[in-house]
Coordinates of C-alpha atoms in Angstrom, one line a residue:
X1 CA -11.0 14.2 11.4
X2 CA -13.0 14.0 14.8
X3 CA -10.5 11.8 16.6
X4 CA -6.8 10.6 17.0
X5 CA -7.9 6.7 16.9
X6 CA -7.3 6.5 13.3
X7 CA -4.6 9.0 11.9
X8 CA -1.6 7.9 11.3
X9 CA 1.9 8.7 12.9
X10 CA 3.0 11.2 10.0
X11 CA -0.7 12.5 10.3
X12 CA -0.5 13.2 14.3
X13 CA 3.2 14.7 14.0
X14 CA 2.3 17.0 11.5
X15 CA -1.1 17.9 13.0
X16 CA 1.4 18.2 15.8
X17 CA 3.6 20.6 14.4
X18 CA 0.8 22.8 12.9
X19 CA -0.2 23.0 16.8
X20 CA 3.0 24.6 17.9
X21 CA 3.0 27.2 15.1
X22 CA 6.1 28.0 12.4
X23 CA 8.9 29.1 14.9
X24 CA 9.0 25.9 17.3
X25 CA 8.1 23.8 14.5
X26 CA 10.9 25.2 12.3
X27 CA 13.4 23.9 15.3
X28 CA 12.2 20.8 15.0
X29 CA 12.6 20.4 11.9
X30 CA 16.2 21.8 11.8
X31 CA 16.7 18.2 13.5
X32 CA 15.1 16.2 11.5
X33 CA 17.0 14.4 8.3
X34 CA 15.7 15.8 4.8
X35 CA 13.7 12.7 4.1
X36 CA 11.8 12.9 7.2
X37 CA 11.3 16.7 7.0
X38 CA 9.6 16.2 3.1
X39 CA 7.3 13.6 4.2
X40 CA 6.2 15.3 6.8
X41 CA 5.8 18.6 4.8
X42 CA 3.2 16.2 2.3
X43 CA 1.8 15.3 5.4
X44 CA 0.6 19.4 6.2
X45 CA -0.5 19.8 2.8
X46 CA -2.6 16.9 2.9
X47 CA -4.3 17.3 6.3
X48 CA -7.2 19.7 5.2
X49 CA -9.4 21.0 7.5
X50 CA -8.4 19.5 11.0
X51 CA -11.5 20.0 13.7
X52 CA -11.0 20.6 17.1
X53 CA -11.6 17.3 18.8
X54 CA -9.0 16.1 16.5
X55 CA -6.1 18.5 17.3
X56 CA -6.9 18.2 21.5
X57 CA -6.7 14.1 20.9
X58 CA -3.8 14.4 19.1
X59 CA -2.1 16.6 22.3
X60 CA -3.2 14.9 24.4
X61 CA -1.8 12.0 23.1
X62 CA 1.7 13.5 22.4
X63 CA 1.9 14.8 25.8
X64 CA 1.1 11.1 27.7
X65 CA 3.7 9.7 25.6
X66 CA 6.1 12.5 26.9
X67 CA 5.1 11.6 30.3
X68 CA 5.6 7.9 29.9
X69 CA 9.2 8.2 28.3
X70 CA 10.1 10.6 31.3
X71 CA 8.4 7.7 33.9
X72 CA 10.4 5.3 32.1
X73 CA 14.1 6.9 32.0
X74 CA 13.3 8.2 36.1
X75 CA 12.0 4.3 37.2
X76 CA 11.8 2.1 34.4
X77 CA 8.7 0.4 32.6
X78 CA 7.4 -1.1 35.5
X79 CA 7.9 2.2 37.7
X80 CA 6.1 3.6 34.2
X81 CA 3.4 1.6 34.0
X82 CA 2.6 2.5 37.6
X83 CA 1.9 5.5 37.5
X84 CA 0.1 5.8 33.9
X85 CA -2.6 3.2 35.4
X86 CA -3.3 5.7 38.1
X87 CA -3.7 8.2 36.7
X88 CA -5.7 6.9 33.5
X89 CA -6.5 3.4 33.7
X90 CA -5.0 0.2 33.0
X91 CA -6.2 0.2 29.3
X92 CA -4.5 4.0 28.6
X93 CA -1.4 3.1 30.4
X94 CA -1.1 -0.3 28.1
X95 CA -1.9 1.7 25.1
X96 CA 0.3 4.5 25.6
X97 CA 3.4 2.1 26.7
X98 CA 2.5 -0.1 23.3
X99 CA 3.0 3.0 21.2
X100 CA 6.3 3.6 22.9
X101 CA 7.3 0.5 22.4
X102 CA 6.6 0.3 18.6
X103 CA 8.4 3.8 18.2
X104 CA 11.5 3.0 20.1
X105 CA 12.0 -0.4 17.5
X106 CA 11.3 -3.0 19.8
X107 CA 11.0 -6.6 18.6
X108 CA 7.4 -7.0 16.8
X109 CA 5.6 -10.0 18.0
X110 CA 5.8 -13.4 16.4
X111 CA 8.6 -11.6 15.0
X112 CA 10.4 -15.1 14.6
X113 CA 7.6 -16.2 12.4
X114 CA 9.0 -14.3 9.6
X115 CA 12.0 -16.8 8.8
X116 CA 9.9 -19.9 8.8
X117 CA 9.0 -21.1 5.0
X118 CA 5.0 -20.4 4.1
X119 CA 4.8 -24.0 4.2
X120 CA 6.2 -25.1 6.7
X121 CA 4.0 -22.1 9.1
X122 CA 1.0 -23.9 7.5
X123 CA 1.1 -27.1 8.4
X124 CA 2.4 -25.9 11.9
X125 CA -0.9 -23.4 12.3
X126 CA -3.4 -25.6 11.1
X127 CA -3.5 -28.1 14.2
X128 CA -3.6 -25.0 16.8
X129 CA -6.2 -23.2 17.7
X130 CA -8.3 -20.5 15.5
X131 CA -8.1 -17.9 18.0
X132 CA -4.0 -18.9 18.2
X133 CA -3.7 -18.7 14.4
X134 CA -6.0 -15.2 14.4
X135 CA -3.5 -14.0 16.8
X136 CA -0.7 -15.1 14.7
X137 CA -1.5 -14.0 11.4
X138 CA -2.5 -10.4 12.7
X139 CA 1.0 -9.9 13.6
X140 CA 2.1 -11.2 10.2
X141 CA 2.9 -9.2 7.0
X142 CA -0.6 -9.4 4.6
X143 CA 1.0 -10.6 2.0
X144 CA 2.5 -13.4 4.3
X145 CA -1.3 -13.8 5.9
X146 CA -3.0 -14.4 3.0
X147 CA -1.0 -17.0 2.0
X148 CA -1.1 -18.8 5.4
X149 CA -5.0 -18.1 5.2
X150 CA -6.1 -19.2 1.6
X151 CA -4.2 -22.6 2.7
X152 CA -6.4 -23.4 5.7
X153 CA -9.3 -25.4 5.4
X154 CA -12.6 -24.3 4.8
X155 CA -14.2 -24.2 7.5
X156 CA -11.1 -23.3 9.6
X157 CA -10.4 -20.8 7.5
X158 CA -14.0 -18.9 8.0
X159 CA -13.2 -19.5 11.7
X160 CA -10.2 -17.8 11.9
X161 CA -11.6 -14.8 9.7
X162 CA -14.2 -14.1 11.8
X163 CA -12.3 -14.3 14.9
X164 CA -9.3 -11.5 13.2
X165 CA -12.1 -9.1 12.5
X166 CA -13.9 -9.1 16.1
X167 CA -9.8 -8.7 17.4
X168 CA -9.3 -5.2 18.8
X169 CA -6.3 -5.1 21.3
X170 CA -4.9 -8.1 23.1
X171 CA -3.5 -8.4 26.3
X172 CA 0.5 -8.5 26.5
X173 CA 0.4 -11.5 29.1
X174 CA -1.9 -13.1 26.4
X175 CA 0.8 -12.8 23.5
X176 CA 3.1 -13.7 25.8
X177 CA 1.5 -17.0 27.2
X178 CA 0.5 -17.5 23.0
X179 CA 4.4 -16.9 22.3
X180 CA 5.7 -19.6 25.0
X181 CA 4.1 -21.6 24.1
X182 CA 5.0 -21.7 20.2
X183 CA 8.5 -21.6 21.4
X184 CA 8.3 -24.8 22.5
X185 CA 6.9 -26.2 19.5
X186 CA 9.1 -23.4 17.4
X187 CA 12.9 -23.4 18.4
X188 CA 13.7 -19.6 17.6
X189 CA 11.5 -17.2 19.4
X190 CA 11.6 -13.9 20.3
X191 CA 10.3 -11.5 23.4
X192 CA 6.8 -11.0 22.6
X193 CA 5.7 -7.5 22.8
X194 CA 2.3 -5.9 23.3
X195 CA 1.2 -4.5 20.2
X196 CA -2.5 -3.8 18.7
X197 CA -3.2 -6.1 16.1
X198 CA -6.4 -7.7 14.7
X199 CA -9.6 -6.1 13.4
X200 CA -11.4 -5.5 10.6
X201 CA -8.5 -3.3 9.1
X202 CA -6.3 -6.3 9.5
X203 CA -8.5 -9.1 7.8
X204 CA -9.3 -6.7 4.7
X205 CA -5.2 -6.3 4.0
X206 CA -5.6 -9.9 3.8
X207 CA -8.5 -10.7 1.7
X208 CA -7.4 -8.3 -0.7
X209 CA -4.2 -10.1 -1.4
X210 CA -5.6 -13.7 -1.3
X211 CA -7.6 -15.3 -4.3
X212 CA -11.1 -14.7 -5.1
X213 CA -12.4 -18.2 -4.6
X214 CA -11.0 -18.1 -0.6
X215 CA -12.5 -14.2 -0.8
X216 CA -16.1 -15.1 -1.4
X217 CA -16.0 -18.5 1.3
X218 CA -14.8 -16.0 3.8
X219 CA -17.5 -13.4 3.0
X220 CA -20.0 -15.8 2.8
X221 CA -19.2 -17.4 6.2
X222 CA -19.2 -14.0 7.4
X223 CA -22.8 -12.7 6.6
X224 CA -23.9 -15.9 7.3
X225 CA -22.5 -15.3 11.4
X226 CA -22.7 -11.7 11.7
X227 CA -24.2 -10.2 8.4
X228 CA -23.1 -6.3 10.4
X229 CA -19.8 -7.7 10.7
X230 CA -19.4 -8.9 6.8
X231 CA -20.9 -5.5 5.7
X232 CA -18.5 -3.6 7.2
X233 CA -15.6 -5.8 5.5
X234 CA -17.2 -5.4 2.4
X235 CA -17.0 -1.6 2.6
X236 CA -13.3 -1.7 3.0
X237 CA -12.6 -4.2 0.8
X238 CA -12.3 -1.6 -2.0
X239 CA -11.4 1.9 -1.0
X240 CA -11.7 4.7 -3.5
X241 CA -9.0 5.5 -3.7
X242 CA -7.7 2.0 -5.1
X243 CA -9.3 3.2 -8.2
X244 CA -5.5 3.9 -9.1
X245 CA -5.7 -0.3 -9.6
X246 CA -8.2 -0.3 -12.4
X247 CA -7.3 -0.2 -16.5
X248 CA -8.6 2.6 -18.0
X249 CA -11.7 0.7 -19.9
X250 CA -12.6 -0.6 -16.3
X251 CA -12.6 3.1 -14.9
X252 CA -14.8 4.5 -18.1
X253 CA -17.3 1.8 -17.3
X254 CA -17.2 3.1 -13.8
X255 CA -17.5 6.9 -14.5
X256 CA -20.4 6.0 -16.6
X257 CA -22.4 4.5 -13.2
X258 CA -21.2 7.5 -11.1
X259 CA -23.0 11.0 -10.3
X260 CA -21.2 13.8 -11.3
X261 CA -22.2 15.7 -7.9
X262 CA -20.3 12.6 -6.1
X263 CA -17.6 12.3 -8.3
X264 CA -16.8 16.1 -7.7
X265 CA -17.1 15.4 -4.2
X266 CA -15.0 12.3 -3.6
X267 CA -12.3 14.2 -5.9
X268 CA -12.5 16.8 -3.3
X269 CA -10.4 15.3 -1.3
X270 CA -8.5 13.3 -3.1
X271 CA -4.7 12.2 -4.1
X272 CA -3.3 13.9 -7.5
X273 CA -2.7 10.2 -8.4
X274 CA -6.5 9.4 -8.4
X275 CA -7.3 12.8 -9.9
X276 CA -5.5 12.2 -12.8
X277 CA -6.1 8.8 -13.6
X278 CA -10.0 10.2 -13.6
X279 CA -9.6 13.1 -15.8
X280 CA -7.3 11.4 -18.2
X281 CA -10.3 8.5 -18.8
X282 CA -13.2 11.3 -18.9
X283 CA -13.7 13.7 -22.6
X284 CA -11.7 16.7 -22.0
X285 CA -14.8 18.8 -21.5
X286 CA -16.2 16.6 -19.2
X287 CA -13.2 16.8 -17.5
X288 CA -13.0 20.3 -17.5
X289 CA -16.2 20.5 -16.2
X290 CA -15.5 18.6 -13.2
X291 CA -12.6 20.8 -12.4
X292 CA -14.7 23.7 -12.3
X293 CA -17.0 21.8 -10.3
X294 CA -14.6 21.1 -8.0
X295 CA -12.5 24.3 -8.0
X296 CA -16.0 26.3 -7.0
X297 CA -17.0 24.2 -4.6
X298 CA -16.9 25.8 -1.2
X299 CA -15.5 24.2 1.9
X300 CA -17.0 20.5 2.2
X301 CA -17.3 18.4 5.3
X302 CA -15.1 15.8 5.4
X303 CA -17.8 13.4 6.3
X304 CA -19.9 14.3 2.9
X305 CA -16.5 13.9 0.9
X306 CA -16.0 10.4 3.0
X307 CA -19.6 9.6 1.5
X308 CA -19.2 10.4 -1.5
X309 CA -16.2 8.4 -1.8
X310 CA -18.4 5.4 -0.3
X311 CA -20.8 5.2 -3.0
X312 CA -18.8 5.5 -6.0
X313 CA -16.4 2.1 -3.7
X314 CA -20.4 0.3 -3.4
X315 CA -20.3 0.7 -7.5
X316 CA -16.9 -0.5 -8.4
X317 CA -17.5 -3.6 -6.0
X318 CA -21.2 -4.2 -7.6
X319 CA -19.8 -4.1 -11.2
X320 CA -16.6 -6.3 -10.1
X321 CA -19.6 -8.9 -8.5
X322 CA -21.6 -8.9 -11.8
X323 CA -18.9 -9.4 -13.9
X324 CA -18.2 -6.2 -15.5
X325 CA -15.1 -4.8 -14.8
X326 CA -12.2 -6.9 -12.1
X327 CA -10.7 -5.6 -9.5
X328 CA -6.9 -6.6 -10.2
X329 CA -5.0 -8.5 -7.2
X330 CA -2.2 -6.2 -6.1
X331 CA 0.2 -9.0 -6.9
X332 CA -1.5 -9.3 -10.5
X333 CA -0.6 -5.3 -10.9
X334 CA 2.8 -6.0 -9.7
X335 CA 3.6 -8.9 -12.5

């Protein structure tokens, strides 16, 4: 973990709480509800090794947001905002406010989107602009996304994909110029807030929940624009450790492709979930073998584990691509 860009908030609060050591963290707990106070303890035994960088990111962070809230409650968000761009920028300021924002359970933008039937949202999309729809379906649920998306046409569709994965952070008088005027074409709409949305992140929850006939245009499209840009999708588009989502045949055929020496590694680091599922489709001598493996070890840098995990991804996808195993559809596991 070299940064605090992409951790998540259970990640940060319990990096948080590993900061301020067992007595002040056990007072925060003690006001925490018992739900909240298990995830959170998952969250410590998952974290690993955290480096420095990390942890002084992560306080950092905490301590702006402290800041801001008391900025807001002594003068308000305006008053806030004030005083966070001078003393770190506009960008830090907008940032830090957004995350308030989210974590107080403001309205989410295009938040009024949600009640309009599929339908209906697609035929209203498809005559408005591709960087309006980007902006629209990165604020949507993927499911709900990649419905909108696999509907578009063609071309339009390629357009608009290409345009959600170059999308970083937008401007809140951008949403809100975007939101007024969908109001007026859309009776019930909301206050939009700024929020980041966008990016490559965003367009892979999407592809992997449309079909694979509007998966491989959009791909295509892509490395035909910005081949850089389409590798890096690709390279999402299966994580390792959605290797969870195979059968059991499709997994053997996998194992069968992977180095032992990576398999050990990826494991390293990875969920009981994934571990088992691996072990249970190896002999049980391989599979004791790997444990060992594993168990003597050493300590690993997370970036060799991250590698590892790469490469055995780059093998499930090319097997899926020639045909010999398929990547289910999370809505095909659900059915």
């Amino acid at each position: 973990m070299n940064g605090a860009r992409n951790l998540t908030g259970k990640q940060k609060a319990a990096i948080i709480l590993l900061s301020l050591g067992p007595e002040v963290s056990a007072q925060i707990l003690r006001h925490l509800s018992e739900e909240k106070i298990e995830q959170l303890s998952m969250e410590i035994t998952r974290l690993g090794k955290v480096t420095l960088p990390a942890r002084q990111a992560v306080i950092e962070e905490f301590y702006h947001m402290c800041i801001a809230q008391e900025y807001i409650l002594e003068g308000g968000i305006d008053y806030a905002r004030e005083l966070l761009e001078r003393a770190l920028g506009a960008q830090k300021a907008i940032e830090i406010l957004s995350r308030l924002s989210m974590l107080a359970g403001g309205t989410a933008p295009f938040d009024f989107i949600k009640s309009i039937d599929p339908g209906q949202l697609l035929s209203f999309l498809s005559n408005e602009h591709p960087q309006t729809i980007a902006l629209v379906l990165a604020h949507l649920r993927p499911e709900h996304a990649a419905a909108i998306l696999s509907g578009l046409a063609p071309e339009l569709r390629s357009e608009v994909a290409m345009r959600m994965a170059v999308m970083d952070r937008t401007a809140p008088e951008i949403v809100r110029e975007v939101g007024k005027l969908l109001e007026e074409q859309v009776a019930s709409f909301g206050s939009a807030e700024f929020a980041t949305a966008g990016g490559i992140k965003t367009l892979v929850q999407i592809l992997n929940r449309v079909d694979r006939g509007t998966e491989k245009s959009i791909l295509e499209s892509l490395e035909q624009n910005n081949p850089e840009l389409a590798e890096e999708v690709k390279k999402l588009l299966f994580v390792f450790e959605d290797i969870v989502f195979l059968d059991d045949r499709s997994i053997q055929l996998v194992l069968r492709e992977v180095d032992m020496k990576d398999l050990a590694l990826a494991l390293r680091a990875a969920s009981d979930e994934v571990r088992n599922r691996i072990f249970k489709n190896m002999s049980e001598r391989a599979a004791t073998m790997l444990k060992e493996e594993i168990e003597y070890m050493g300590p690993v840098r997370l970036r060799l584990v991250e590698e590892a995990q790469q490469r055995i991804a780059n093998i499930i996808r090319r097997l899926d691509e020639t045909g010999v195993i398929s990547i289910g559809r999370e809505e095909e596991i659900l059915v």
